[in-house]
JSON list of C-alpha atoms in Angstrom, two decimals:
[
{"chain": "A", "resi": 1, "resn": "MET", "atom": "CA", "xyz": [0.00, 0.00, 0.00]},
{"chain": "A", "resi": 2, "resn": "SER", "atom": "CA", "xyz": [1.27, 3.45, -0.87]},
{"chain": "A", "resi": 3, "resn": "LEU", "atom": "CA", "xyz": [2.03, 6.14, 1.70]},
{"chain": "A", "resi": 4, "resn": "VAL", "atom": "CA", "xyz": [-0.93, 8.19, 0.47]},
{"chain": "A", "resi": 5, "resn": "GLY", "atom": "CA", "xyz": [-3.13, 5.11, 0.88]},
{"chain": "A", "resi": 6, "resn": "ARG", "atom": "CA", "xyz": [-1.93, 4.57, 4.43]},
{"chain": "A", "resi": 7, "resn": "LEU", "atom": "CA", "xyz": [-2.35, 8.20, 5.47]},
{"chain": "A", "resi": 8, "resn": "GLY", "atom": "CA", "xyz": [-5.49, 8.96, 3.51]},
{"chain": "A", "resi": 9, "resn": "ASP", "atom": "CA", "xyz": [-5.96, 11.80, 1.03]},
{"chain": "A", "resi": 10, "resn": "ASP", "atom": "CA", "xyz": [-6.91, 14.43, 3.62]},
{"chain": "A", "resi": 11, "resn": "ALA", "atom": "CA", "xyz": [-3.96, 13.74, 5.93]},
{"chain": "A", "resi": 12, "resn": "TRP", "atom": "CA", "xyz": [-1.56, 13.65, 2.94]},
{"chain": "A", "resi": 13, "resn": "LYS", "atom": "CA", "xyz": [-2.83, 17.00, 1.64]},
{"chain": "A", "resi": 14, "resn": "GLN", "atom": "CA", "xyz": [-2.52, 18.62, 5.08]},
{"chain": "A", "resi": 15, "resn": "LEU", "atom": "CA", "xyz": [1.05, 17.40, 5.55]},
{"chain": "A", "resi": 16, "resn": "GLU", "atom": "CA", "xyz": [1.94, 18.46, 2.03]},
{"chain": "A", "resi": 17, "resn": "GLN", "atom": "CA", "xyz": [0.47, 21.95, 2.55]},
{"chain": "A", "resi": 18, "resn": "LYS", "atom": "CA", "xyz": [2.46, 22.34, 5.79]},
{"chain": "A", "resi": 19, "resn": "GLY", "atom": "CA", "xyz": [5.64, 21.37, 3.95]},
{"chain": "A", "resi": 20, "resn": "VAL", "atom": "CA", "xyz": [6.13, 18.24, 6.06]},
{"chain": "A", "resi": 21, "resn": "LEU", "atom": "CA", "xyz": [5.89, 15.86, 3.08]},
{"chain": "A", "resi": 22, "resn": "GLN", "atom": "CA", "xyz": [6.92, 16.40, -0.50]},
{"chain": "A", "resi": 23, "resn": "LEU", "atom": "CA", "xyz": [6.60, 13.93, -3.36]},
{"chain": "A", "resi": 24, "resn": "VAL", "atom": "CA", "xyz": [9.23, 14.48, -6.03]},
{"chain": "A", "resi": 25, "resn": "GLY", "atom": "CA", "xyz": [9.82, 12.43, -9.17]},
{"chain": "A", "resi": 26, "resn": "MET", "atom": "CA", "xyz": [13.31, 11.35, -10.20]},
{"chain": "A", "resi": 27, "resn": "GLY", "atom": "CA", "xyz": [13.11, 13.06, -13.58]},
{"chain": "A", "resi": 28, "resn": "ASP", "atom": "CA", "xyz": [14.08, 16.64, -14.14]},
{"chain": "A", "resi": 29, "resn": "GLU", "atom": "CA", "xyz": [11.97, 17.66, -11.12]},
{"chain": "A", "resi": 30, "resn": "ILE", "atom": "CA", "xyz": [14.97, 17.39, -8.75]},
{"chain": "A", "resi": 31, "resn": "GLY", "atom": "CA", "xyz": [17.11, 19.82, -10.72]},
{"chain": "A", "resi": 32, "resn": "GLY", "atom": "CA", "xyz": [17.89, 22.81, -8.52]},
{"chain": "A", "resi": 33, "resn": "LEU", "atom": "CA", "xyz": [16.50, 21.25, -5.33]},
{"chain": "A", "resi": 34, "resn": "THR", "atom": "CA", "xyz": [18.51, 20.89, -2.15]},
{"chain": "A", "resi": 35, "resn": "PHE", "atom": "CA", "xyz": [17.09, 18.79, 0.66]},
{"chain": "A", "resi": 36, "resn": "GLU", "atom": "CA", "xyz": [17.97, 20.55, 3.94]},
{"chain": "A", "resi": 37, "resn": "ASP", "atom": "CA", "xyz": [17.14, 19.00, 7.34]},
{"chain": "A", "resi": 38, "resn": "SER", "atom": "CA", "xyz": [15.14, 16.32, 5.54]},
{"chain": "A", "resi": 39, "resn": "PHE", "atom": "CA", "xyz": [14.59, 12.58, 5.53]},
{"chain": "A", "resi": 40, "resn": "VAL", "atom": "CA", "xyz": [14.57, 11.44, 1.91]},
{"chain": "A", "resi": 41, "resn": "ILE", "atom": "CA", "xyz": [13.22, 8.03, 0.89]},
{"chain": "A", "resi": 42, "resn": "ALA", "atom": "CA", "xyz": [14.02, 7.02, -2.68]},
{"chain": "A", "resi": 43, "resn": "ASP", "atom": "CA", "xyz": [12.19, 3.82, -3.62]},
{"chain": "A", "resi": 44, "resn": "GLU", "atom": "CA", "xyz": [12.54, 1.49, -6.63]},
{"chain": "A", "resi": 45, "resn": "MET", "atom": "CA", "xyz": [16.15, 2.55, -7.06]},
{"chain": "A", "resi": 46, "resn": "GLN", "atom": "CA", "xyz": [17.17, -0.81, -8.55]},
{"chain": "A", "resi": 47, "resn": "ASN", "atom": "CA", "xyz": [16.15, 0.70, -11.90]},
{"chain": "A", "resi": 48, "resn": "ALA", "atom": "CA", "xyz": [18.13, 3.92, -11.46]},
{"chain": "A", "resi": 49, "resn": "THR", "atom": "CA", "xyz": [21.31, 4.51, -13.37]},
{"chain": "A", "resi": 50, "resn": "GLN", "atom": "CA", "xyz": [24.51, 5.54, -11.61]},
{"chain": "A", "resi": 51, "resn": "GLY", "atom": "CA", "xyz": [23.99, 9.06, -12.95]},
{"chain": "A", "resi": 52, "resn": "LYS", "atom": "CA", "xyz": [20.47, 9.39, -11.53]},
{"chain": "A", "resi": 53, "resn": "ILE", "atom": "CA", "xyz": [21.61, 8.22, -8.11]},
{"chain": "A", "resi": 54, "resn": "LYS", "atom": "CA", "xyz": [24.56, 10.62, -8.20]},
{"chain": "A", "resi": 55, "resn": "ARG", "atom": "CA", "xyz": [22.22, 13.49, -9.12]},
{"chain": "A", "resi": 56, "resn": "LEU", "atom": "CA", "xyz": [19.93, 12.60, -6.21]},
{"chain": "A", "resi": 57, "resn": "MET", "atom": "CA", "xyz": [22.80, 12.30, -3.73]},
{"chain": "A", "resi": 58, "resn": "GLU", "atom": "CA", "xyz": [24.19, 15.67, -4.83]},
{"chain": "A", "resi": 59, "resn": "ARG", "atom": "CA", "xyz": [20.90, 17.21, -3.61]},
{"chain": "A", "resi": 60, "resn": "GLN", "atom": "CA", "xyz": [21.59, 16.08, -0.03]},
{"chain": "A", "resi": 61, "resn": "GLY", "atom": "CA", "xyz": [22.11, 19.19, 2.08]},
{"chain": "A", "resi": 62, "resn": "GLU", "atom": "CA", "xyz": [22.95, 19.89, 5.71]},
{"chain": "A", "resi": 63, "resn": "GLY", "atom": "CA", "xyz": [21.15, 17.70, 8.25]},
{"chain": "A", "resi": 64, "resn": "THR", "atom": "CA", "xyz": [19.63, 15.36, 5.67]},
{"chain": "A", "resi": 65, "resn": "LYS", "atom": "CA", "xyz": [19.43, 11.59, 5.89]},
{"chain": "A", "resi": 66, "resn": "MET", "atom": "CA", "xyz": [18.80, 9.62, 2.72]},
{"chain": "A", "resi": 67, "resn": "VAL", "atom": "CA", "xyz": [17.54, 6.06, 2.26]},
{"chain": "A", "resi": 68, "resn": "LEU", "atom": "CA", "xyz": [17.74, 4.38, -1.13]},
{"chain": "A", "resi": 69, "resn": "ILE", "atom": "CA", "xyz": [15.57, 1.28, -1.47]},
{"chain": "A", "resi": 70, "resn": "GLY", "atom": "CA", "xyz": [15.61, -1.27, -4.25]},
{"chain": "A", "resi": 71, "resn": "ASP", "atom": "CA", "xyz": [15.39, -4.96, -5.02]},
{"chain": "A", "resi": 72, "resn": "PRO", "atom": "CA", "xyz": [18.15, -6.00, -7.43]},
{"chain": "A", "resi": 73, "resn": "GLY", "atom": "CA", "xyz": [16.04, -9.05, -8.28]},
{"chain": "A", "resi": 74, "resn": "GLN", "atom": "CA", "xyz": [13.46, -6.75, -9.87]},
{"chain": "A", "resi": 75, "resn": "GLU", "atom": "CA", "xyz": [15.73, -4.84, -12.24]},
{"chain": "A", "resi": 76, "resn": "ALA", "atom": "CA", "xyz": [13.77, -3.66, -15.27]},
{"chain": "A", "resi": 77, "resn": "GLU", "atom": "CA", "xyz": [14.92, -4.54, -18.75]},
{"chain": "A", "resi": 78, "resn": "ARG", "atom": "CA", "xyz": [16.00, -1.45, -20.70]},
{"chain": "A", "resi": 79, "resn": "ALA", "atom": "CA", "xyz": [17.78, -1.06, -23.99]},
{"chain": "A", "resi": 80, "resn": "ASN", "atom": "CA", "xyz": [20.71, 0.77, -22.38]},
{"chain": "A", "resi": 81, "resn": "TYR", "atom": "CA", "xyz": [20.75, -1.27, -19.19]},
{"chain": "A", "resi": 82, "resn": "VAL", "atom": "CA", "xyz": [23.24, -4.05, -18.50]},
{"chain": "A", "resi": 83, "resn": "ALA", "atom": "CA", "xyz": [21.98, -6.69, -16.06]},
{"chain": "A", "resi": 84, "resn": "GLY", "atom": "CA", "xyz": [23.95, -6.56, -12.83]},
{"chain": "A", "resi": 85, "resn": "ALA", "atom": "CA", "xyz": [25.10, -2.98, -13.46]},
{"chain": "A", "resi": 86, "resn": "SER", "atom": "CA", "xyz": [22.37, -1.30, -11.42]},
{"chain": "A", "resi": 87, "resn": "GLY", "atom": "CA", "xyz": [23.31, 2.15, -10.18]},
{"chain": "A", "resi": 88, "resn": "LEU", "atom": "CA", "xyz": [22.10, 1.08, -6.76]},
{"chain": "A", "resi": 89, "resn": "GLU", "atom": "CA", "xyz": [24.43, -1.93, -6.71]},
{"chain": "A", "resi": 90, "resn": "LYS", "atom": "CA", "xyz": [27.37, 0.18, -7.88]},
{"chain": "A", "resi": 91, "resn": "TRP", "atom": "CA", "xyz": [26.80, 2.84, -5.19]},
{"chain": "A", "resi": 92, "resn": "ALA", "atom": "CA", "xyz": [26.32, 0.16, -2.53]},
{"chain": "A", "resi": 93, "resn": "GLU", "atom": "CA", "xyz": [29.68, -1.38, -3.47]},
{"chain": "A", "resi": 94, "resn": "GLU", "atom": "CA", "xyz": [31.50, 1.95, -3.49]},
{"chain": "A", "resi": 95, "resn": "LEU", "atom": "CA", "xyz": [29.98, 3.51, -0.38]},
{"chain": "A", "resi": 96, "resn": "GLY", "atom": "CA", "xyz": [29.24, 0.48, 1.78]},
{"chain": "A", "resi": 97, "resn": "SER", "atom": "CA", "xyz": [32.55, 0.75, 3.63]},
{"chain": "A", "resi": 98, "resn": "GLU", "atom": "CA", "xyz": [32.59, 4.57, 3.93]},
{"chain": "A", "resi": 99, "resn": "ASP", "atom": "CA", "xyz": [31.80, 6.37, 7.18]},
{"chain": "A", "resi": 100, "resn": "GLY", "atom": "CA", "xyz": [28.25, 7.67, 7.25]},
{"chain": "A", "resi": 101, "resn": "TYR", "atom": "CA", "xyz": [26.90, 5.04, 4.83]},
{"chain": "A", "resi": 102, "resn": "VAL", "atom": "CA", "xyz": [25.24, 1.75, 5.66]},
{"chain": "A", "resi": 103, "resn": "VAL", "atom": "CA", "xyz": [24.21, -0.97, 3.23]},
{"chain": "A", "resi": 104, "resn": "VAL", "atom": "CA", "xyz": [21.57, -3.46, 4.39]},
{"chain": "A", "resi": 105, "resn": "ARG", "atom": "CA", "xyz": [20.83, -6.53, 2.28]},
{"chain": "A", "resi": 106, "resn": "PHE", "atom": "CA", "xyz": [17.84, -8.74, 3.02]},
{"chain": "A", "resi": 107, "resn": "THR", "atom": "CA", "xyz": [17.94, -12.37, 1.96]}
]
């Protein structure tokens, strides 16, 4: 069930109007945004390229925590996509041992 479904339309709209919640697509909508003192949840990231994930992470400002969620077993087939080369997997490999980053894998 989606977050809107769990909260209900009225509660979602109230939180959105107060600036507590913001729904942003991963397309060009994030250009120019900086997430300050925020908690960002990016879902379905198994389909994101390395470039899209980099662009999202560059938007992380002061006091922001970011969670990237994805299931590598559900990678979408795309013409320019190489199986096993998910941006999420690449970032997890590179940042998993860095301070401030945690990679959790469920089996």
